PDB file of C-alpha atoms and ligand atoms in Angstrom:
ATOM      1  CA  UNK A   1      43.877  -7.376-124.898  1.00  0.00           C
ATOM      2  CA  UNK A   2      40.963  -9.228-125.403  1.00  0.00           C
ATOM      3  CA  UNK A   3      37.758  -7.260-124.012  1.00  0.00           C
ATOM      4  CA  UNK A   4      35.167  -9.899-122.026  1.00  0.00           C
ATOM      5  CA  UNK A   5      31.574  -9.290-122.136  1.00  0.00           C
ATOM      6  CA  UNK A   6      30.054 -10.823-119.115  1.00  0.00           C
ATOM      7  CA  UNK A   7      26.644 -12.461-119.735  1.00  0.00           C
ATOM      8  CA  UNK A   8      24.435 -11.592-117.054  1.00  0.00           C
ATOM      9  CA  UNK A   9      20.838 -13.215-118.416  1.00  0.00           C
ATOM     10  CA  UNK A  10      21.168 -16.076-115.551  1.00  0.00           C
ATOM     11  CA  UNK A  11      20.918 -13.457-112.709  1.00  0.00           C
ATOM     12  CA  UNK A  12      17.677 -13.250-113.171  1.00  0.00           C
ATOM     13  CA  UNK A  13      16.906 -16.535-114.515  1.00  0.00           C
ATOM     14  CA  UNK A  14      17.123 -16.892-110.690  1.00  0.00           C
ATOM     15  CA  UNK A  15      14.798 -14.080-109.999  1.00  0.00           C
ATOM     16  CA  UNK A  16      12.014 -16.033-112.360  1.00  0.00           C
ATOM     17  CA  UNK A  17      12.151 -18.836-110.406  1.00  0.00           C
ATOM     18  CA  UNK A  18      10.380 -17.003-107.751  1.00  0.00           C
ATOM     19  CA  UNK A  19       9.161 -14.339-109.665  1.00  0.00           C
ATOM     20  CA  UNK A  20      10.402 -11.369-107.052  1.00  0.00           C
ATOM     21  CA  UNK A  21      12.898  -8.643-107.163  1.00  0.00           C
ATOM     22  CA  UNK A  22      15.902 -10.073-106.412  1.00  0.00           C
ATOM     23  CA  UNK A  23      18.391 -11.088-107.654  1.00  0.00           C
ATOM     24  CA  UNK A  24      18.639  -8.185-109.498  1.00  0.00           C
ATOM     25  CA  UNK A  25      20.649  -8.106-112.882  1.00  0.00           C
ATOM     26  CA  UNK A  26      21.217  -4.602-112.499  1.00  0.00           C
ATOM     27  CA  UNK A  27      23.362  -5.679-109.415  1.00  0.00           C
ATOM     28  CA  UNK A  28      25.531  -7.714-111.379  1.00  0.00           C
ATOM     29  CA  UNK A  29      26.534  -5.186-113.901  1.00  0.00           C
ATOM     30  CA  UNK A  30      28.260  -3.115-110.717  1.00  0.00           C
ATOM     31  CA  UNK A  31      30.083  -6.264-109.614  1.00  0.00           C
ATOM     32  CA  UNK A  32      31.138  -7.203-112.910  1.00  0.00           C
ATOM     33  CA  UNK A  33      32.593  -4.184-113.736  1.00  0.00           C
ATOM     34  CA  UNK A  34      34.349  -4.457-110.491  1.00  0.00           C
ATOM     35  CA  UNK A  35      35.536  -8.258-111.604  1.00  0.00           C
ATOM     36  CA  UNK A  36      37.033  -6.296-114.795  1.00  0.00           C
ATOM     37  CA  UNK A  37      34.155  -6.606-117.295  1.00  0.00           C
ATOM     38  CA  UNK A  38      34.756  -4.775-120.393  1.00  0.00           C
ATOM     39  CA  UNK A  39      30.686  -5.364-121.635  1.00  0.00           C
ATOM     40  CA  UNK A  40      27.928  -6.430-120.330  1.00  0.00           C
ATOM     41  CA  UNK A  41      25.539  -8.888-122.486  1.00  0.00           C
ATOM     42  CA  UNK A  42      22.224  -9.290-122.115  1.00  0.00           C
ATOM     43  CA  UNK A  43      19.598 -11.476-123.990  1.00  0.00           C
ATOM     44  CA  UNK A  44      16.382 -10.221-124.443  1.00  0.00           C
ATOM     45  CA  UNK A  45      14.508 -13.515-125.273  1.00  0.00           C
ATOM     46  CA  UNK A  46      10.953 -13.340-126.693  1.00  0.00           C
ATOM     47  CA  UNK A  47       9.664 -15.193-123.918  1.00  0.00           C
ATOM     48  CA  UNK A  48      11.079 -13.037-121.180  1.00  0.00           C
ATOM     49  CA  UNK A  49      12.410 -16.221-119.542  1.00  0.00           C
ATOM     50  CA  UNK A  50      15.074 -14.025-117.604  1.00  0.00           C
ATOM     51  CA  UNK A  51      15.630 -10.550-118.788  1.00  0.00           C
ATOM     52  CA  UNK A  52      12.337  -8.516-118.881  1.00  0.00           C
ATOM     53  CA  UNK A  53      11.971  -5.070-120.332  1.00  0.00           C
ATOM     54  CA  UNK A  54      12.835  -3.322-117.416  1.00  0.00           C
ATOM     55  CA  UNK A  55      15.821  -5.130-116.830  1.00  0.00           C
ATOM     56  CA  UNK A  56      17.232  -3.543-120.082  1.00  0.00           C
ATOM     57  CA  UNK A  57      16.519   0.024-119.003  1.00  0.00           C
ATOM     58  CA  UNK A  58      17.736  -0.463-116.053  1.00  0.00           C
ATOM     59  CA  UNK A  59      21.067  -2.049-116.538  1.00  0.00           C
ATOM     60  CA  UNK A  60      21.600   0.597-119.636  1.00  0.00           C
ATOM     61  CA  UNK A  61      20.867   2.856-117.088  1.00  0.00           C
ATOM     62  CA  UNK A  62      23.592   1.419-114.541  1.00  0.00           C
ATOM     63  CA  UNK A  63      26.634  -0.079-116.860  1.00  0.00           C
ATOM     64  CA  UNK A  64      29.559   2.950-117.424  1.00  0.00           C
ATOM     65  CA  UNK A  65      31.099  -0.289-120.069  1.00  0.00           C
ATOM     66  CA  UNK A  66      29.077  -0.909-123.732  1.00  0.00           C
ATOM     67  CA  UNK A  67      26.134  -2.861-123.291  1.00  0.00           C
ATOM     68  CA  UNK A  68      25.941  -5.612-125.470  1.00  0.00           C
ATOM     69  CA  UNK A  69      22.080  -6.764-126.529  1.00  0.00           C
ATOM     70  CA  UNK A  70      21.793 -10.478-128.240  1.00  0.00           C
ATOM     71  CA  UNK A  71      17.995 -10.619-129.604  1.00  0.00           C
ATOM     72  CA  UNK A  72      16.189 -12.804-132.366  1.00  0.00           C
ATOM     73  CA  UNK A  73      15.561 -11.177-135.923  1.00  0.00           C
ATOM     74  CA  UNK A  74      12.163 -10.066-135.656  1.00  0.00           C
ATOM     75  CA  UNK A  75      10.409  -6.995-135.948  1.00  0.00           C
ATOM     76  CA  UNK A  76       9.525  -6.184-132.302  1.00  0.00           C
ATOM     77  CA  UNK A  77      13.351  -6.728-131.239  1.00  0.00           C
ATOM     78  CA  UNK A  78      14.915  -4.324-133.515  1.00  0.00           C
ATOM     79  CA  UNK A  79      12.044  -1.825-132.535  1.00  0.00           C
ATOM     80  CA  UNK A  80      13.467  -2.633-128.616  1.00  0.00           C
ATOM     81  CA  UNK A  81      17.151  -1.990-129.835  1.00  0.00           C
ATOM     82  CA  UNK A  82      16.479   1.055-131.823  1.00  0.00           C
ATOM     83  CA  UNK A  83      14.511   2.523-128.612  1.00  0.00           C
ATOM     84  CA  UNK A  84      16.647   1.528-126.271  1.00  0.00           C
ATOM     85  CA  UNK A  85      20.103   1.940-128.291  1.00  0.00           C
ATOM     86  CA  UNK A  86      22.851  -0.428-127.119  1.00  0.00           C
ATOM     87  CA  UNK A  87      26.094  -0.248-128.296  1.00  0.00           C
ATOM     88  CA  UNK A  88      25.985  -3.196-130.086  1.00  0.00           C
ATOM     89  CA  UNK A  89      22.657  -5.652-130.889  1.00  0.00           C
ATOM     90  CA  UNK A  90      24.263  -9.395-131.475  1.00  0.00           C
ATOM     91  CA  UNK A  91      21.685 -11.383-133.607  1.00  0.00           C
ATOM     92  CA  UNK A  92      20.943 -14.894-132.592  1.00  0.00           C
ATOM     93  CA  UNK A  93      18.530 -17.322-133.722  1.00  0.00           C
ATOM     94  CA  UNK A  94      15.756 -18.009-130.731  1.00  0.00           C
ATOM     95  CA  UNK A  95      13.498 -21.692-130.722  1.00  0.00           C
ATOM     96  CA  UNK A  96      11.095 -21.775-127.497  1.00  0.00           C
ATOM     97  CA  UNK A  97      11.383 -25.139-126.570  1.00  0.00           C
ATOM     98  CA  UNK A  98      15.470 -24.839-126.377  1.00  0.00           C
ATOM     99  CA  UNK A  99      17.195 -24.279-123.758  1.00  0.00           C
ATOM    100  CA  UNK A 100      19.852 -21.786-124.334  1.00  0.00           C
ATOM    101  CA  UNK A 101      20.723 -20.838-127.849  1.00  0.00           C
ATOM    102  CA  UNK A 102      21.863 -23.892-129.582  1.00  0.00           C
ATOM    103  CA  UNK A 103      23.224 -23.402-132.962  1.00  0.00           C
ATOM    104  CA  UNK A 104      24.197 -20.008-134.802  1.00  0.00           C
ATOM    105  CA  UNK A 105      21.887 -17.769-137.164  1.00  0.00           C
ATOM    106  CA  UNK A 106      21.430 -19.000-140.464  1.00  0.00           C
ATOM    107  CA  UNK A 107      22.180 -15.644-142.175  1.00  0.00           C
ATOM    108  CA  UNK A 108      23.104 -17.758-145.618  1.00  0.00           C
ATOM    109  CA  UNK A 109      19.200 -18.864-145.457  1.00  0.00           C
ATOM    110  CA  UNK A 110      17.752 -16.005-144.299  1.00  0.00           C
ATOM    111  CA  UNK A 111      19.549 -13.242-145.913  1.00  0.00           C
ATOM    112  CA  UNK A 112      16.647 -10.812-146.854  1.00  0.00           C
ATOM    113  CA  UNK A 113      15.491 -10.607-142.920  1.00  0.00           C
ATOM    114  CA  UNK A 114      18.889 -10.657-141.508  1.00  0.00           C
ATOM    115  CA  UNK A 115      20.400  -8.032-143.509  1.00  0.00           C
ATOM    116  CA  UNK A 116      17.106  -5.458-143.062  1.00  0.00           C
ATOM    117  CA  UNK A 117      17.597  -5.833-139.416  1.00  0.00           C
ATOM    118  CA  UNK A 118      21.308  -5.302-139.256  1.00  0.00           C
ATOM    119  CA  UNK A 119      20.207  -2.175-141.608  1.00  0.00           C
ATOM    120  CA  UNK A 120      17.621  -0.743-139.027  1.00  0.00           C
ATOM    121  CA  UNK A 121      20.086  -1.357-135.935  1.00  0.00           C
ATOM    122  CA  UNK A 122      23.054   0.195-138.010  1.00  0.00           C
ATOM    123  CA  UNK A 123      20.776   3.494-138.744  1.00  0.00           C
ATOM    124  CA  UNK A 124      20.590   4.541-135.503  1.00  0.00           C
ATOM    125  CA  UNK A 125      24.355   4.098-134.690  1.00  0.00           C
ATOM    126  CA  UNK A 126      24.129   0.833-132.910  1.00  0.00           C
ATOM    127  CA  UNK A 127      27.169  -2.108-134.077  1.00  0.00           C
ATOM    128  CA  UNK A 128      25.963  -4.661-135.158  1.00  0.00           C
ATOM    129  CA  UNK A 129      26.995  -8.206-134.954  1.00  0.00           C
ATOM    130  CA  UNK A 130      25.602 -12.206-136.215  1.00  0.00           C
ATOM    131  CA  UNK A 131      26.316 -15.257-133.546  1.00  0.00           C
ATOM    132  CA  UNK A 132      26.944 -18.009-136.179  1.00  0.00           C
ATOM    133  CA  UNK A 133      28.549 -21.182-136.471  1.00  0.00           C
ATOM    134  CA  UNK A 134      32.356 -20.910-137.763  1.00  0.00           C
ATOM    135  CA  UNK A 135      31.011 -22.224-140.630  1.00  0.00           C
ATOM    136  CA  UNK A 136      33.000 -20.237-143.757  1.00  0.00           C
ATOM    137  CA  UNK A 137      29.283 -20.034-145.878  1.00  0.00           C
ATOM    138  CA  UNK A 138      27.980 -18.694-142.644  1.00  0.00           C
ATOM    139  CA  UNK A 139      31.110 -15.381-142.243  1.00  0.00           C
ATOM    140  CA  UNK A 140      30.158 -14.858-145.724  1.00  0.00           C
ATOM    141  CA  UNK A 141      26.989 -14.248-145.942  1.00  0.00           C
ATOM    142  CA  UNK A 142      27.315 -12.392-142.829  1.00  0.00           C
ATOM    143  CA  UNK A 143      29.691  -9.722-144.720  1.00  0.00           C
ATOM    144  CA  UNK A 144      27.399  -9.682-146.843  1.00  0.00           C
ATOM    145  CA  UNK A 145      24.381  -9.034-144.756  1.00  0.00           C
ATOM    146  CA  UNK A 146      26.418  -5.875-143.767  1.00  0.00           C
ATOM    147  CA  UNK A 147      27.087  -7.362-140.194  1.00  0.00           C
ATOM    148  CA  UNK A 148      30.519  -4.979-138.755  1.00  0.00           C
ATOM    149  CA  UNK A 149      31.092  -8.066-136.006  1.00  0.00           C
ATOM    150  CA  UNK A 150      30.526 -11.995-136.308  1.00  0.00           C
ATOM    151  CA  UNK A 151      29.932 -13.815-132.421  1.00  0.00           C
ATOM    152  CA  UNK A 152      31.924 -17.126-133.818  1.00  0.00           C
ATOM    153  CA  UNK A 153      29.872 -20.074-131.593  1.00  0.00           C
ATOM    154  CA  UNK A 154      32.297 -21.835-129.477  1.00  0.00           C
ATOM    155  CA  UNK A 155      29.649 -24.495-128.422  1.00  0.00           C
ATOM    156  CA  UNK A 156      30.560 -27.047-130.823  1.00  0.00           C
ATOM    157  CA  UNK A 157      33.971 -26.871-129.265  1.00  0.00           C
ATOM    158  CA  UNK A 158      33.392 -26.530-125.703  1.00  0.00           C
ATOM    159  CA  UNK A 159      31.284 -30.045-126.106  1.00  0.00           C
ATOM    160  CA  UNK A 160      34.293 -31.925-127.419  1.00  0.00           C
ATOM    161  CA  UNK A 161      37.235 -30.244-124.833  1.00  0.00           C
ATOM    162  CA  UNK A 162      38.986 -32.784-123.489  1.00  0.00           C
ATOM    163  CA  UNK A 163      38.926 -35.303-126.356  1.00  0.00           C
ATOM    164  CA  UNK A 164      40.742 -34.965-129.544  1.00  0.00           C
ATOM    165  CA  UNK A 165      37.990 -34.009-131.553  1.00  0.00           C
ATOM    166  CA  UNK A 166      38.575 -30.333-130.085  1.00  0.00           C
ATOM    167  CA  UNK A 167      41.537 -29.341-131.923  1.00  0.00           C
ATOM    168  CA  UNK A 168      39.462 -29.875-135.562  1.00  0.00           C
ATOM    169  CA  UNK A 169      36.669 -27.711-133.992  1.00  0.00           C
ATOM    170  CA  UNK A 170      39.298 -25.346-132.812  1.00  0.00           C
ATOM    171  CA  UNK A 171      40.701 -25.584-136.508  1.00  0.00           C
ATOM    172  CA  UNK A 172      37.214 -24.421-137.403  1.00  0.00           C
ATOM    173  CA  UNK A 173      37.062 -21.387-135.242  1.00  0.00           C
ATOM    174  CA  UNK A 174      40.416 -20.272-135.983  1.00  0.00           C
ATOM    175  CA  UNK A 175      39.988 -20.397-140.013  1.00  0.00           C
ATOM    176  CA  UNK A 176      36.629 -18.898-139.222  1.00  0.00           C
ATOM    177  CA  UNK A 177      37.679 -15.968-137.520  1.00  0.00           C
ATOM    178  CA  UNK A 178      41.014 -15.342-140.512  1.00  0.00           C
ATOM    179  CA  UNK A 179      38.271 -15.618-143.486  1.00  0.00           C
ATOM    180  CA  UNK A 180      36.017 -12.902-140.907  1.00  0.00           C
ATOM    181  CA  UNK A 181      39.141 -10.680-140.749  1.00  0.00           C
ATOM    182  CA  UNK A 182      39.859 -11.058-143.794  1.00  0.00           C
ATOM    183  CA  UNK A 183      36.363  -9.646-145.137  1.00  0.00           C
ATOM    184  CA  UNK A 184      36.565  -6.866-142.225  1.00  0.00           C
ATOM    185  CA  UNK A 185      34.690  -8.476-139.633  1.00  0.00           C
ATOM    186  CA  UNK A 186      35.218  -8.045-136.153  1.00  0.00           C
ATOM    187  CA  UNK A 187      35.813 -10.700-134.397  1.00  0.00           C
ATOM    188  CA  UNK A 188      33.966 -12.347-131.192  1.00  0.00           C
ATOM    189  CA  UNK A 189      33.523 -15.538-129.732  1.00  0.00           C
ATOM    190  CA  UNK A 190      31.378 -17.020-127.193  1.00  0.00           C
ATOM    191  CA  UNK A 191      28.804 -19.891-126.078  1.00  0.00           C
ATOM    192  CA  UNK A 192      29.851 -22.519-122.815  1.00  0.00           C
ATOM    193  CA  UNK A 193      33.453 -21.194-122.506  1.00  0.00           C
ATOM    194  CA  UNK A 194      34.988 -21.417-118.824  1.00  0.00           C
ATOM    195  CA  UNK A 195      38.239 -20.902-116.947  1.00  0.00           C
ATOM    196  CA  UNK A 196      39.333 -24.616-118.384  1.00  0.00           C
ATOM    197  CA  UNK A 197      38.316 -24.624-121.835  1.00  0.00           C
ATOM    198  CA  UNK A 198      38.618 -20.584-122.716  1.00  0.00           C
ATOM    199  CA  UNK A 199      42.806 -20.782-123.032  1.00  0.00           C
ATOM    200  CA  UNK A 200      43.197 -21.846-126.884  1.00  0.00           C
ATOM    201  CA  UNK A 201      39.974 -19.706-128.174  1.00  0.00           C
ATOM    202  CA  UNK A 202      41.307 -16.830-126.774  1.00  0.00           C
ATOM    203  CA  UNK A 203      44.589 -17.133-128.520  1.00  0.00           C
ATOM    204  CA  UNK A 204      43.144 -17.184-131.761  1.00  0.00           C
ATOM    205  CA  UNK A 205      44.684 -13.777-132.872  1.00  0.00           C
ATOM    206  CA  UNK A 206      41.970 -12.462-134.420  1.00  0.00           C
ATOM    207  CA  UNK A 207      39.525 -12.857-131.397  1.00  0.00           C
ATOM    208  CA  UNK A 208      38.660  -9.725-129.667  1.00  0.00           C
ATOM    209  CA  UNK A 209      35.942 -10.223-127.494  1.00  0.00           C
ATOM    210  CA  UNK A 210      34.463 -13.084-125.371  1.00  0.00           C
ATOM    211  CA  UNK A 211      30.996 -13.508-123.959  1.00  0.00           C
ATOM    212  CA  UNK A 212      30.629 -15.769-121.629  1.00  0.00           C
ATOM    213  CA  UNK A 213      27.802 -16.336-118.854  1.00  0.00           C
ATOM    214  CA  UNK A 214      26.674 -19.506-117.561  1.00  0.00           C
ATOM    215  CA  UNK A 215      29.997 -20.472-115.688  1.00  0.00           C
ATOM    216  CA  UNK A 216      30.379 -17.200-114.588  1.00  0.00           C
ATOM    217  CA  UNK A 217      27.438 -17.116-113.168  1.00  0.00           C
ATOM    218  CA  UNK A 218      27.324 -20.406-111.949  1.00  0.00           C
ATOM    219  CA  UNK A 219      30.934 -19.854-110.438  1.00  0.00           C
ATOM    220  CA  UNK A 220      29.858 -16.690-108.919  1.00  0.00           C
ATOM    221  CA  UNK A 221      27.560 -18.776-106.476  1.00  0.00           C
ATOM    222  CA  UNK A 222      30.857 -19.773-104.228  1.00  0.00           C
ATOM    223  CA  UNK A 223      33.237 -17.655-104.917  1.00  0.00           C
ATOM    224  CA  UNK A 224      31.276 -14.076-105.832  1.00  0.00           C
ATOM    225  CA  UNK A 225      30.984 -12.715-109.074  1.00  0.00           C
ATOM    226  CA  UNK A 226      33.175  -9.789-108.730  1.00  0.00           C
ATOM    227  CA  UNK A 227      35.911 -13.046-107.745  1.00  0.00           C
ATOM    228  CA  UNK A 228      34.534 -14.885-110.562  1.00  0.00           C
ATOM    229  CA  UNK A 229      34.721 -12.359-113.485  1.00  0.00           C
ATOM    230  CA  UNK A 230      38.436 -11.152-111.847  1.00  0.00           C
ATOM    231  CA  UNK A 231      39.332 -15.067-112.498  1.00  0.00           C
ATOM    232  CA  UNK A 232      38.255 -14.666-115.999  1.00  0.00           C
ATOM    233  CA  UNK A 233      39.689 -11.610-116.697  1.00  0.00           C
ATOM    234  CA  UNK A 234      43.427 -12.558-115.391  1.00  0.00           C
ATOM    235  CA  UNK A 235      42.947 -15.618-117.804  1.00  0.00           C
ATOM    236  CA  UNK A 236      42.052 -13.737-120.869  1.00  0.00           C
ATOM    237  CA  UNK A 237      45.016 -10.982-119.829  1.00  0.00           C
ATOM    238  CA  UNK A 238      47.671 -14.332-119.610  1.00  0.00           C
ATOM    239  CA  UNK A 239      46.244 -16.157-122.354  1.00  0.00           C
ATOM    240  CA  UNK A 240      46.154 -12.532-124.832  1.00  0.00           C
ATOM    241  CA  UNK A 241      49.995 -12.012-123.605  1.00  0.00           C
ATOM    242  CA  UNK A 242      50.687 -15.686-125.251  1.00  0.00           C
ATOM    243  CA  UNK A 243      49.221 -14.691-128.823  1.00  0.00           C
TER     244      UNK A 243
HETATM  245  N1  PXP B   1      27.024 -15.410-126.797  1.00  0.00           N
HETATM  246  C1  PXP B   1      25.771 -15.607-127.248  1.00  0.00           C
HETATM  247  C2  PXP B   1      25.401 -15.060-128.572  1.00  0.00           C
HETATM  248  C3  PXP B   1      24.818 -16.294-126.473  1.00  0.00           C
HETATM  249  O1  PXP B   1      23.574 -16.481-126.939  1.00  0.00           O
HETATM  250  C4  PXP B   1      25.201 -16.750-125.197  1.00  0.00           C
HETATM  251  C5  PXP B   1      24.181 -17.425-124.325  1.00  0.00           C
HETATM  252  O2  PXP B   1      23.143 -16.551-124.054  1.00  0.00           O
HETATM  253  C6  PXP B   1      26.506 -16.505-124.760  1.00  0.00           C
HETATM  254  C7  PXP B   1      27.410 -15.856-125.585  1.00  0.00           C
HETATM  255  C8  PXP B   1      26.992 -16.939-123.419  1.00  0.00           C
HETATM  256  O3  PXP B   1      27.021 -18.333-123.368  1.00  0.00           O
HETATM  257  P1  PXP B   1      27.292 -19.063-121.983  1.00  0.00           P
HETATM  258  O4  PXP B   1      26.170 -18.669-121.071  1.00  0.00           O
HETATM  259  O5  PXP B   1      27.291 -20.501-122.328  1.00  0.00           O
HETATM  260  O6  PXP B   1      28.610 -18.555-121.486  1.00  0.00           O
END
């Protein structure tokens, strides 16, 4: 069983464009729970370009699965996450001028910072867990940083499916995530994974959770979300029966 943690930031990346009430996030987390979502993940970005505040409250208010809360490492975030107490707070590194998160958190380079904020988050019962690259410095120094989960980033990968440069970056993930279970990490994956390219990450054996967003989202615009997350779920249940 792998548990999937449906991304809903781009709900209401929709709502910004016009700057209304609708779509509403909250919405989402109803119909993805109906699709089979196990989590729903949120990203509360320093510029509010999607999720605002009140979306959090809200949707904590409305999901009956863990919420999932991916923030930046800065001071005003944890205080968010400690108010607001997810179930688990997924560190990622944030640059303004990018357009979704782009590479993972340099915990290695950052260590003091990372590991006082995985501290505060941890102190008030919430799990918590670094997005970084599968990069075996990077697993490491998350252990170290007291991290309970890594968020292996799958975008390196999902880039090169389809030519044979994917099976070394799979060969990445898949040593990453052994050398994270081997130093007691739990392991998650996530970043532009979709019904085509989501098969061989989720039989790495030591994956148990996926979040995934964009083509879910996207998807959901024909076919429904509810349809779309169902999709994604029968995948993951195939591809987990294969490991
Ligand atoms: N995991 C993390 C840590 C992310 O930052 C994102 C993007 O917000 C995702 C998963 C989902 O990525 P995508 O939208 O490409 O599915």
């Amino acid at each position: 069983m792998i548990r999937l943690g449906v991304n809903i930031d781009h709900v209401a990346t929709v709502r910004q464009a016009r700057r209304i009430r609708e779509p509403d996030p909250a919405w989402a987390v109803v119909l993805a729970e109906l699709g089979g979502a196990d989590q729903i993940t949120l990203h509360l970005r320093e510029d509010r370009r999607h999720i605002q505040d009140d979306d959090l409250v809200r949707i904590l208010a409305t999901a009956t699965v863990p919420v999932n809360l991916e923030l930046a490492v800065t001071d005003e975030m944890v205080a968010i996450a400690r108010d607001h107490r997810p179930h688990s707070a997924t560190f990622v590194p944030e640059r303004r001028e990018e357009i979704t998160t782009e590479g993972g958190l340099d915990v290695a380079g950052q260590a003091g910072a990372v590991t006082r904020a995985v501290a505060a988050v941890a102190e008030v019962g919430i799990l918590p867990a670094l997005f970084i690259d599968p990069d075996p410095e990077q697993v490491a120094a998350s252990a170290d940083a007291g991290a309970r989960a890594v968020e292996l980033h799958t975008g390196a990968y999902c880039e090169v499916w389809g030519t044979p440069a994917a099976e070394s970056e799979l060969h990445r993930l898949a040593q990453a995530a052994d050398r994270a279970e081997r130093l007691g990490l739990r392991v998650h994956a996530g970043h532009g994974l979709n019904v085509r390219n989501v098969g061989p990450v989720a039989r790495i054996p030591q994956v148990e959770e996926l979040n995934i967003g964009h083509s879910l989202v996207g998807r959901a615009i024909f076919v429904g979300l509810q349809s779309a997350v169902a999709e994604m779920r029968g995948i993951l249940d195939r591809e987990a029966a294969r490991r």
